[in-house]
Amino acid sequence: MDKQAGGPGAVLERESEPDSAELIVGRDAELARLFRAVDSISAAGPGSAAGSCPAAGSCPAAGPVPAEPVLVLVGEVGTGKSTLLDSAARRAEARGARVLSADGSESESSLAFSALHQLLRPVRAEVDGLPERQRTAIHDAFGVGPATTAPDLMLIGVAVLSLLSALGDEGPVLVVLDDAQWCDRASLDALSFAARRLRGERVTMLIGARVGDPLPGFDRRVPTLVLGPLDNAAAGRLLDRRPRPPTGRARTQILDQAGGNPLALAELARAAAGHGATAAPPTAGVPSAGSPDASPLSTGSPSAGPLPLTDRLERIFAARLDGLPAATTRALLLLAAMDGVDSAIAAPAGLPHADADAWPPAERAGLVRRTGRDVRFRHPLVRSAVYHAASSDARRAAHLALAGMLRDEPDRRAWHLAAASSHPDAAVSAELERTAGRARRRGGYAAAAKALQRAAELAPRRAESARLLVEAAATAVFTGDIGWVEELAAAARARTDDASLLASAAVQTGRLAALTVRHTVVFSRLADTAERLTLSRPAVALDLLAVAAVVRFYSGEDAQRLRVQALLRRLPENASHAWLRAWVRAVSDPFDDRAELVSRLPRLAAEAERRPDRLITFAIMAWLLDETPRAVRAVDEALSGWEPRGPLPEGLGGAVAWAYVEQGKWDQAREFCARTTAVGSTAGLDHAVACAASADATVLAFQGDTSAARERAADALALIDPLESRSVSVRARRALGAAAAAEGAYETAYHHLRMVFTADGAPVHYHSSYPALADLAAAAVRAGRREEAAAIVERCARTLGDNASPRLRALISRARGLLADAGNAEPYYRAALADPVLEHWPFERAQTLLDLAEWLRRRRRVAEARAPLTEALEIFRRLGARPWVERARAESRAAGLDVTDSAPDALAGLSPQQRQIIGLAARGLTNREIGERLFLSPRTVGSHLYRSFPKLGITARSQLRDLIEGPHPAGGHRE
């Protein structure tokens, strides 16, 4: 049974008359799914008052939240995406939801944050109510702030999430983004960031896009609903609802040519009615094919074959222009040359050369709809047909007219001037370059790169064109679109033989490529280019080699190490190159003459002082050399006065997370992983996301959230090829081994940790495998694999030799103690604990203390076991390593210690994320501030607090500090 609008099913077929009925045919299942999505947020009233919660302001809103918070609707042109979305929006509004909507525009796609601006215009007051940093970020993105520094794109995403969450607290919210394939990249990045964090919010996001057009950020994990063609029965019903239903051969031809496309069915039927095709065969009394008056329905030429659907429909729409007054045609072309924001600016003043009398003929032809002074095309294809039906001279004239009208909008004016340019124009090229600069300052890297690319096309001189293309490539790097970057670099190479420019293009491409998963291909390209430039441009060759070394680290391929070393030897020694040479050595082989590299660190640290970017680089080198305390100090110093604002992770930036993991700063490690995941996912950089996932999985395993740890490790392994990305593969396996050990599944733990080494016992990765030696030994003892593990430990010890760091020597000693005969273990444990510097790896130290205590107690040296047990338990408690806390407590009780729960154990019933939130709340951070740190919405933070308070036995936020730190001493105070 067919349904009217509002029921299930959905293809909207609009007649040319504005008041015609909207009929829905053939989409029952699709519309039902959309309705379920909007109904799940609209079923309840506003959220509960904050005062009813134990923690004021932290309660989740009453009522359900969407089970499917984001849904992408894809289909070919004319399949009814907009109609379905409109119907869902009307239903949501009828049920009390607030609807925010935006439509992508092809001409607006090069204007940064234009779609987001359109979406948020109705809630400008709520934007102004955001916390200052978030409000400023949004204003800077929209070009209404000072934009004195590069915007924090992550903060813009958090601001969007906070805004939607706050709106959701007031009532259900539906976000509708149609024609998303034409939305600007910066808006898609911000919205996809928020979309991935909407679970638990009373917000649903519906996205409409053309099939086959990838949407950055809305990846394969986002639920997708595909609109296919209507079946024959539904297509026939749609034709039957026409005022003059086609019959006979005309009907058969329409059904055949439309191929189930609803818009094609409607428009071909309209064209057939206009040509009298319902009364006569298509070949009778109609112009021949190729005649100026011929239409696709009136050619009657089987040899001509069917036209491509889009071309055919554009011809049908364009045919409606015939006979329109010249003023109407001019007005339509001006409207077609505009974008959405142009329209908002122009509507109050009126289009040039277009008065009110121009529009009624276009309305009668079914081309536009008018609401007051607002004039819109009835379908994007109408706009396309109008624009492309005009001559190139007419289109240029339209853009020039609009440029004259938009003198106070320099970015839009520049693009209209560019569209009006049919030959190189230095002035317009310069305008576009200035537009790119403004877009870049707002964080619109895709918009900036597009402007630079067009500026290059309009630059009269080839050298200038090449310079702009290289700058475009360097800017496009920050979109994560490696294909586009390579295209721009190739265009630059075709325009110049300037070695400096070409080298710069190669470096820019390489830096992005290093963050992808194509390590073998990328390394070869970088090394080959570096080799060609060794003699002519050694500084550039060293730059390329520095990036190649990062790829070598990720891949772990030993042949790449040999090539890096060979190229480095060919490059001349130069004092100004000392920094990069040290980087290349540390990254590609940190245990080759480690002592000499470590001796350079003080000088490198001095050079990096007060240069945050250099400090981060120094920290990575220090971490690679197992100088983790220095690494963490450098990171903390860098971040104390500077926050990474680039939209992409730096090469080897995951080292920062691992340094925090090793020093027991697990909350900071997870914050860093969250940022990297958010940025990398948006940019499509799977390797960066996988690196963060492996570190996150390790912390979760240590904290005892083994299910989440396995999920994150699986995420990491799914994103990479283990032979291409040995570093990630090894660390993910180590996380899986830690999770299994936390559960006492030592056979499983050994299985995962054994995969960190090759069949003959060599490390799979020259840096990431070695720290697993002690854990491998611990699992092997309990799994009955002592002999095999001992062989691996000794082989690695021989390989490292004198280059082993104090940390690795301690881990090897612990492994030997675990694997030694019962009477010979103590010296190894004592050696592993001897160096005071090892306190900077607290989890590893506590594990060794626990191993020693267990050995001592088994030797009936109970009194001696108590001191290491007490220290180990205190460390495990401080870290929140719950499985090891339980193991240490059981051992302590067996040693006769009176083990009582201390305050931190009150957190044991919480998830790691809840403990993280509780810890930040105890330090006085608000929900919004916590959300900014952890990339969560304030409502999600509040929901976690609301669920945590009963578990903690508290009723007020003010009680958190005492819970975490212990009560105040009588009459005392805290510093």
mmCIF file of N, CA and C in Angstrom, residues 190-292:
data_model
loop_
_atom_site.group_PDB
_atom_site.id
_atom_site.type_symbol
_atom_site.label_atom_id
_atom_site.label_comp_id
_atom_site.label_asym_id
_atom_site.label_seq_id
_atom_site.Cartn_x
_atom_site.Cartn_y
_atom_site.Cartn_z
ATOM 1 N N ALA A 190 35.226 18.829 11.338
ATOM 2 C CA ALA A 190 34.658 19.187 12.645
ATOM 3 C C ALA A 190 33.425 18.347 12.954
ATOM 4 N N LEU A 191 32.572 18.139 11.967
ATOM 5 C CA LEU A 191 31.342 17.390 12.199
ATOM 6 C C LEU A 191 31.621 15.905 12.386
ATOM 7 N N SER A 192 32.594 15.364 11.657
ATOM 8 C CA SER A 192 32.901 13.938 11.847
ATOM 9 C C SER A 192 33.533 13.712 13.216
ATOM 10 N N PHE A 193 34.324 14.681 13.687
ATOM 11 C CA PHE A 193 34.883 14.588 15.043
ATOM 12 C C PHE A 193 33.749 14.468 16.047
ATOM 13 N N ALA A 194 32.751 15.356 15.933
ATOM 14 C CA ALA A 194 31.616 15.307 16.864
ATOM 15 C C ALA A 194 30.797 14.041 16.665
ATOM 16 N N ALA A 195 30.616 13.639 15.416
ATOM 17 C CA ALA A 195 29.761 12.478 15.127
ATOM 18 C C ALA A 195 30.261 11.221 15.812
ATOM 19 N N ARG A 196 31.583 11.060 15.868
ATOM 20 C CA ARG A 196 32.133 9.844 16.485
ATOM 21 C C ARG A 196 31.951 9.827 17.995
ATOM 22 N N ARG A 197 31.477 10.932 18.568
ATOM 23 C CA ARG A 197 31.334 11.015 20.029
ATOM 24 C C ARG A 197 29.901 11.308 20.455
ATOM 25 N N LEU A 198 28.943 11.025 19.591
ATOM 26 C CA LEU A 198 27.554 11.342 19.903
ATOM 27 C C LEU A 198 26.838 10.250 20.678
ATOM 28 N N ARG A 199 27.457 9.071 20.782
ATOM 29 C CA ARG A 199 26.770 8.003 21.506
ATOM 30 C C ARG A 199 26.547 8.436 22.949
ATOM 31 N N GLY A 200 25.322 8.299 23.403
ATOM 32 C CA GLY A 200 24.960 8.762 24.737
ATOM 33 C C GLY A 200 24.364 10.155 24.742
ATOM 34 N N GLU A 201 24.421 10.859 23.614
ATOM 35 C CA GLU A 201 23.834 12.200 23.516
ATOM 36 C C GLU A 201 22.444 12.110 22.883
ATOM 37 N N ARG A 202 21.631 13.116 23.163
ATOM 38 C CA ARG A 202 20.302 13.157 22.525
ATOM 39 C C ARG A 202 20.408 13.913 21.204
ATOM 40 N N VAL A 203 21.304 13.446 20.372
ATOM 41 C CA VAL A 203 21.583 14.083 19.085
ATOM 42 C C VAL A 203 21.701 12.991 18.036
ATOM 43 N N THR A 204 21.035 13.189 16.926
ATOM 44 C CA THR A 204 21.176 12.297 15.774
ATOM 45 C C THR A 204 21.663 13.113 14.591
ATOM 46 N N MET A 205 22.562 12.548 13.815
ATOM 47 C CA MET A 205 23.109 13.219 12.638
ATOM 48 C C MET A 205 22.790 12.378 11.410
ATOM 49 N N LEU A 206 22.095 12.974 10.463
ATOM 50 C CA LEU A 206 21.774 12.320 9.194
ATOM 51 C C LEU A 206 22.546 13.023 8.083
ATOM 52 N N ILE A 207 23.269 12.242 7.294
ATOM 53 C CA ILE A 207 24.131 12.780 6.243
ATOM 54 C C ILE A 207 23.669 12.228 4.907
ATOM 55 N N GLY A 208 23.439 13.100 3.949
ATOM 56 C CA GLY A 208 23.103 12.672 2.601
ATOM 57 C C GLY A 208 24.250 12.960 1.651
ATOM 58 N N ALA A 209 24.629 11.985 0.827
ATOM 59 C CA ALA A 209 25.754 12.165 -0.088
ATOM 60 C C ALA A 209 25.561 11.288 -1.314
ATOM 61 N N ARG A 210 26.213 11.678 -2.378
ATOM 62 C CA ARG A 210 26.166 10.863 -3.591
ATOM 63 C C ARG A 210 26.998 9.611 -3.420
ATOM 64 N N VAL A 211 26.522 8.523 -3.956
ATOM 65 C CA VAL A 211 27.254 7.266 -3.872
ATOM 66 C C VAL A 211 28.561 7.406 -4.648
ATOM 67 N N GLY A 212 29.613 6.835 -4.083
ATOM 68 C CA GLY A 212 30.899 6.875 -4.752
ATOM 69 C C GLY A 212 31.755 8.064 -4.403
ATOM 70 N N ASP A 213 31.176 9.076 -3.734
ATOM 71 C CA ASP A 213 31.954 10.236 -3.315
ATOM 72 C C ASP A 213 32.374 10.041 -1.858
ATOM 73 N N PRO A 214 33.665 9.810 -1.593
ATOM 74 C CA PRO A 214 34.080 9.561 -0.200
ATOM 75 C C PRO A 214 33.898 10.801 0.659
ATOM 76 N N LEU A 215 33.483 10.583 1.893
ATOM 77 C CA LEU A 215 33.317 11.674 2.850
ATOM 78 C C LEU A 215 34.415 11.566 3.898
ATOM 79 N N PRO A 216 35.373 12.460 3.902
ATOM 80 C CA PRO A 216 36.448 12.379 4.903
ATOM 81 C C PRO A 216 35.880 12.362 6.316
ATOM 82 N N GLY A 217 36.377 11.448 7.121
ATOM 83 C CA GLY A 217 35.940 11.356 8.511
ATOM 84 C C GLY A 217 34.773 10.420 8.732
ATOM 85 N N PHE A 218 33.927 10.254 7.738
ATOM 86 C CA PHE A 218 32.777 9.348 7.860
ATOM 87 C C PHE A 218 33.165 8.051 7.162
ATOM 88 N N ASP A 219 33.928 7.231 7.890
ATOM 89 C CA ASP A 219 34.567 6.077 7.285
ATOM 90 C C ASP A 219 33.644 4.874 7.275
ATOM 91 N N ARG A 220 34.268 3.731 6.993
ATOM 92 C CA ARG A 220 33.494 2.494 6.794
ATOM 93 C C ARG A 220 32.751 2.057 8.049
ATOM 94 N N ARG A 221 33.130 2.596 9.208
ATOM 95 C CA ARG A 221 32.477 2.169 10.443
ATOM 96 C C ARG A 221 31.193 2.941 10.718
ATOM 97 N N VAL A 222 30.918 3.987 9.958
ATOM 98 C CA VAL A 222 29.691 4.744 10.144
ATOM 99 C C VAL A 222 28.553 4.016 9.427
ATOM 100 N N PRO A 223 27.427 3.783 10.098
ATOM 101 C CA PRO A 223 26.314 3.098 9.431
ATOM 102 C C PRO A 223 25.888 3.824 8.161
ATOM 103 N N THR A 224 25.659 3.065 7.117
ATOM 104 C CA THR A 224 25.325 3.644 5.814
ATOM 105 C C THR A 224 24.072 2.980 5.268
ATOM 106 N N LEU A 225 23.189 3.799 4.731
ATOM 107 C CA LEU A 225 21.964 3.325 4.088
ATOM 108 C C LEU A 225 22.053 3.697 2.609
ATOM 109 N N VAL A 226 22.057 2.692 1.751
ATOM 110 C CA VAL A 226 22.230 2.916 0.318
ATOM 111 C C VAL A 226 20.868 2.908 -0.372
ATOM 112 N N LEU A 227 20.606 3.955 -1.136
ATOM 113 C CA LEU A 227 19.368 4.028 -1.916
ATOM 114 C C LEU A 227 19.636 3.499 -3.314
ATOM 115 N N GLY A 228 19.071 2.376 -3.626
ATOM 116 C CA GLY A 228 19.184 1.835 -4.975
ATOM 117 C C GLY A 228 18.021 2.297 -5.834
ATOM 118 N N PRO A 229 17.918 1.792 -7.047
ATOM 119 C CA PRO A 229 16.788 2.167 -7.912
ATOM 120 C C PRO A 229 15.494 1.555 -7.409
ATOM 121 N N LEU A 230 14.389 2.186 -7.755
ATOM 122 C CA LEU A 230 13.078 1.617 -7.447
ATOM 123 C C LEU A 230 12.860 0.367 -8.287
ATOM 124 N N ASP A 231 12.108 -0.573 -7.737
ATOM 125 C CA ASP A 231 11.770 -1.730 -8.554
ATOM 126 C C ASP A 231 10.680 -1.329 -9.555
ATOM 127 N N ASN A 232 10.379 -2.234 -10.486
ATOM 128 C CA ASN A 232 9.445 -1.889 -11.558
ATOM 129 C C ASN A 232 8.059 -1.531 -11.038
ATOM 130 N N ALA A 233 7.613 -2.242 -10.000
ATOM 131 C CA ALA A 233 6.278 -1.969 -9.475
ATOM 132 C C ALA A 233 6.205 -0.572 -8.875
ATOM 133 N N ALA A 234 7.215 -0.202 -8.076
ATOM 134 C CA ALA A 234 7.219 1.126 -7.459
ATOM 135 C C ALA A 234 7.370 2.203 -8.528
ATOM 136 N N ALA A 235 8.227 1.957 -9.528
ATOM 137 C CA ALA A 235 8.391 2.933 -10.596
ATOM 138 C C ALA A 235 7.068 3.136 -11.337
ATOM 139 N N GLY A 236 6.341 2.051 -11.561
ATOM 140 C CA GLY A 236 5.042 2.183 -12.219
ATOM 141 C C GLY A 236 4.053 2.976 -11.379
ATOM 142 N N ARG A 237 4.034 2.743 -10.071
ATOM 143 C CA ARG A 237 3.122 3.502 -9.207
ATOM 144 C C ARG A 237 3.457 4.993 -9.228
ATOM 145 N N LEU A 238 4.750 5.293 -9.286
ATOM 146 C CA LEU A 238 5.149 6.700 -9.317
ATOM 147 C C LEU A 238 4.652 7.363 -10.600
ATOM 148 N N LEU A 239 4.760 6.662 -11.722
ATOM 149 C CA LEU A 239 4.249 7.226 -12.980
ATOM 150 C C LEU A 239 2.730 7.393 -12.936
ATOM 151 N N ASP A 240 2.049 6.457 -12.281
ATOM 152 C CA ASP A 240 0.592 6.530 -12.223
ATOM 153 C C ASP A 240 0.107 7.754 -11.444
ATOM 154 N N ARG A 241 0.957 8.323 -10.624
ATOM 155 C CA ARG A 241 0.551 9.481 -9.833
ATOM 156 C C ARG A 241 0.772 10.797 -10.566
ATOM 157 N N ARG A 242 1.263 10.722 -11.785
ATOM 158 C CA ARG A 242 1.413 11.937 -12.572
ATOM 159 C C ARG A 242 0.038 12.459 -12.973
ATOM 160 N N PRO A 243 -0.103 13.765 -13.181
ATOM 161 C CA PRO A 243 -1.396 14.287 -13.665
ATOM 162 C C PRO A 243 -1.801 13.660 -14.995
ATOM 163 N N ARG A 244 -0.796 13.370 -15.844
ATOM 164 C CA ARG A 244 -1.077 12.704 -17.124
ATOM 165 C C ARG A 244 -0.162 11.494 -17.215
ATOM 166 N N PRO A 245 -0.559 10.374 -16.634
ATOM 167 C CA PRO A 245 0.318 9.207 -16.613
ATOM 168 C C PRO A 245 0.667 8.750 -18.025
ATOM 169 N N PRO A 246 1.934 8.511 -18.282
ATOM 170 C CA PRO A 246 2.314 8.032 -19.621
ATOM 171 C C PRO A 246 1.813 6.604 -19.844
ATOM 172 N N THR A 247 1.536 6.295 -21.103
ATOM 173 C CA THR A 247 1.037 4.959 -21.437
ATOM 174 C C THR A 247 1.795 4.429 -22.645
ATOM 175 N N GLY A 248 1.512 3.180 -22.971
ATOM 176 C CA GLY A 248 2.022 2.587 -24.200
ATOM 177 C C GLY A 248 3.532 2.575 -24.276
ATOM 178 N N ARG A 249 4.004 2.822 -25.522
ATOM 179 C CA ARG A 249 5.441 2.775 -25.743
ATOM 180 C C ARG A 249 6.173 3.872 -24.998
ATOM 181 N N ALA A 250 5.530 5.017 -24.804
ATOM 182 C CA ALA A 250 6.173 6.106 -24.053
ATOM 183 C C ALA A 250 6.448 5.662 -22.616
ATOM 184 N N ARG A 251 5.466 4.981 -22.031
ATOM 185 C CA ARG A 251 5.651 4.508 -20.650
ATOM 186 C C ARG A 251 6.804 3.502 -20.589
ATOM 187 N N THR A 252 6.823 2.580 -21.564
ATOM 188 C CA THR A 252 7.885 1.577 -21.582
ATOM 189 C C THR A 252 9.256 2.232 -21.723
ATOM 190 N N GLN A 253 9.325 3.252 -22.602
ATOM 191 C CA GLN A 253 10.606 3.922 -22.818
ATOM 192 C C GLN A 253 11.044 4.686 -21.562
ATOM 193 N N ILE A 254 10.101 5.327 -20.888
ATOM 194 C CA ILE A 254 10.433 6.057 -19.655
ATOM 195 C C ILE A 254 10.959 5.092 -18.605
ATOM 196 N N LEU A 255 10.239 3.975 -18.418
ATOM 197 C CA LEU A 255 10.676 3.000 -17.417
ATOM 198 C C LEU A 255 12.057 2.445 -17.759
ATOM 199 N N ASP A 256 12.305 2.223 -19.038
ATOM 200 C CA ASP A 256 13.580 1.659 -19.446
ATOM 201 C C ASP A 256 14.716 2.651 -19.252
ATOM 202 N N GLN A 257 14.501 3.891 -19.702
ATOM 203 C CA GLN A 257 15.582 4.873 -19.632
ATOM 204 C C GLN A 257 15.807 5.372 -18.213
ATOM 205 N N ALA A 258 14.784 5.459 -17.403
ATOM 206 C CA ALA A 258 14.940 5.971 -16.040
ATOM 207 C C ALA A 258 15.685 5.000 -15.151
ATOM 208 N N GLY A 259 15.603 3.721 -15.444
ATOM 209 C CA GLY A 259 16.348 2.749 -14.659
ATOM 210 C C GLY A 259 16.009 2.773 -13.182
ATOM 211 N N GLY A 260 14.761 3.090 -12.842
ATOM 212 C CA GLY A 260 14.357 3.095 -11.444
ATOM 213 C C GLY A 260 14.743 4.344 -10.688
ATOM 214 N N ASN A 261 15.292 5.355 -11.374
ATOM 215 C CA ASN A 261 15.651 6.609 -10.708
ATOM 216 C C ASN A 261 14.402 7.484 -10.581
ATOM 217 N N PRO A 262 13.983 7.795 -9.359
ATOM 218 C CA PRO A 262 12.716 8.517 -9.182
ATOM 219 C C PRO A 262 12.683 9.878 -9.866
ATOM 220 N N LEU A 263 13.770 10.636 -9.748
ATOM 221 C CA LEU A 263 13.766 11.950 -10.390
ATOM 222 C C LEU A 263 13.692 11.810 -11.900
ATOM 223 N N ALA A 264 14.423 10.835 -12.437
ATOM 224 C CA ALA A 264 14.361 10.619 -13.881
ATOM 225 C C ALA A 264 12.948 10.233 -14.305
ATOM 226 N N LEU A 265 12.284 9.386 -13.535
ATOM 227 C CA LEU A 265 10.910 9.005 -13.868
ATOM 228 C C LEU A 265 10.005 10.227 -13.942
ATOM 229 N N ALA A 266 10.109 11.086 -12.926
ATOM 230 C CA ALA A 266 9.233 12.254 -12.881
ATOM 231 C C ALA A 266 9.516 13.205 -14.031
ATOM 232 N N GLU A 267 10.801 13.468 -14.259
ATOM 233 C CA GLU A 267 11.130 14.473 -15.264
ATOM 234 C C GLU A 267 10.960 13.949 -16.682
ATOM 235 N N LEU A 268 11.255 12.698 -16.917
ATOM 236 C CA LEU A 268 11.016 12.145 -18.246
ATOM 237 C C LEU A 268 9.519 12.087 -18.549
ATOM 238 N N ALA A 269 8.725 11.785 -17.527
ATOM 239 C CA ALA A 269 7.274 11.784 -17.719
ATOM 240 C C ALA A 269 6.771 13.186 -18.027
ATOM 241 N N ARG A 270 7.342 14.190 -17.338
ATOM 242 C CA ARG A 270 6.946 15.574 -17.611
ATOM 243 C C ARG A 270 7.294 15.970 -19.046
ATOM 244 N N ALA A 271 8.527 15.576 -19.454
ATOM 245 C CA ALA A 271 8.937 15.902 -20.819
ATOM 246 C C ALA A 271 8.060 15.192 -21.843
ATOM 247 N N ALA A 272 7.714 13.927 -21.551
ATOM 248 C CA ALA A 272 6.855 13.173 -22.475
ATOM 249 C C ALA A 272 5.494 13.839 -22.605
ATOM 250 N N ALA A 273 4.949 14.293 -21.469
ATOM 251 C CA ALA A 273 3.643 14.962 -21.505
ATOM 252 C C ALA A 273 3.728 16.239 -22.320
ATOM 253 N N GLY A 274 4.840 16.956 -22.188
ATOM 254 C CA GLY A 274 4.997 18.210 -22.920
ATOM 255 C C GLY A 274 5.096 18.000 -24.411
ATOM 256 N N HIS A 275 5.577 16.824 -24.816
ATOM 257 C CA HIS A 275 5.702 16.538 -26.245
ATOM 258 C C HIS A 275 4.553 15.692 -26.772
ATOM 259 N N GLY A 276 3.546 15.484 -25.940
ATOM 260 C CA GLY A 276 2.412 14.696 -26.395
ATOM 261 C C GLY A 276 2.711 13.235 -26.569
ATOM 262 N N ALA A 277 3.729 12.754 -25.845
ATOM 263 C CA ALA A 277 4.163 11.369 -26.049
ATOM 264 C C ALA A 277 3.177 10.369 -25.506
ATOM 265 N N THR A 278 2.208 10.824 -24.687
ATOM 266 C CA THR A 278 1.241 9.857 -24.186
ATOM 267 C C THR A 278 0.233 9.461 -25.255
ATOM 268 N N ALA A 279 0.160 10.266 -26.304
ATOM 269 C CA ALA A 279 -0.865 10.006 -27.307
ATOM 270 C C ALA A 279 -0.326 9.366 -28.557
ATOM 271 N N ALA A 280 0.964 9.381 -28.738
ATOM 272 C CA ALA A 280 1.519 8.873 -29.983
ATOM 273 C C ALA A 280 2.834 8.184 -29.710
ATOM 274 N N PRO A 281 3.235 7.268 -30.577
ATOM 275 C CA PRO A 281 4.546 6.642 -30.421
ATOM 276 C C PRO A 281 5.637 7.693 -30.474
ATOM 277 N N PRO A 282 6.735 7.451 -29.838
ATOM 278 C CA PRO A 282 7.789 8.451 -29.766
ATOM 279 C C PRO A 282 8.318 8.876 -31.109
ATOM 280 N N THR A 283 8.195 8.043 -32.135
ATOM 281 C CA THR A 283 8.777 8.388 -33.428
ATOM 282 C C THR A 283 7.802 9.135 -34.320
ATOM 283 N N ALA A 284 6.555 9.309 -33.891
ATOM 284 C CA ALA A 284 5.559 9.906 -34.770
ATOM 285 C C ALA A 284 5.486 11.405 -34.568
ATOM 286 N N GLY A 285 5.704 12.144 -35.670
ATOM 287 C CA GLY A 285 5.485 13.573 -35.633
ATOM 288 C C GLY A 285 6.400 14.333 -34.720
ATOM 289 N N VAL A 286 7.630 13.888 -34.552
ATOM 290 C CA VAL A 286 8.566 14.584 -33.663
ATOM 291 C C VAL A 286 9.836 14.855 -34.424
ATOM 292 N N PRO A 287 10.629 15.808 -33.966
ATOM 293 C CA PRO A 287 11.865 16.116 -34.681
ATOM 294 C C PRO A 287 12.807 14.947 -34.664
ATOM 295 N N SER A 288 13.678 14.909 -35.619
ATOM 296 C CA SER A 288 14.665 13.831 -35.687
ATOM 297 C C SER A 288 15.782 14.070 -34.702
ATOM 298 N N ALA A 289 16.532 12.997 -34.428
ATOM 299 C CA ALA A 289 17.665 13.125 -33.513
ATOM 300 C C ALA A 289 18.638 14.142 -34.067
ATOM 301 N N GLY A 290 19.145 14.959 -33.217
ATOM 302 C CA GLY A 290 20.088 15.987 -33.612
ATOM 303 C C GLY A 290 19.405 17.291 -33.935
ATOM 304 N N SER A 291 18.065 17.293 -34.093
ATOM 305 C CA SER A 291 17.350 18.547 -34.324
ATOM 306 C C SER A 291 17.421 19.406 -33.093
ATOM 307 N N PRO A 292 17.447 20.733 -33.234
ATOM 308 C CA PRO A 292 17.479 21.612 -32.062
ATOM 309 C C PRO A 292 16.314 21.393 -31.130
#
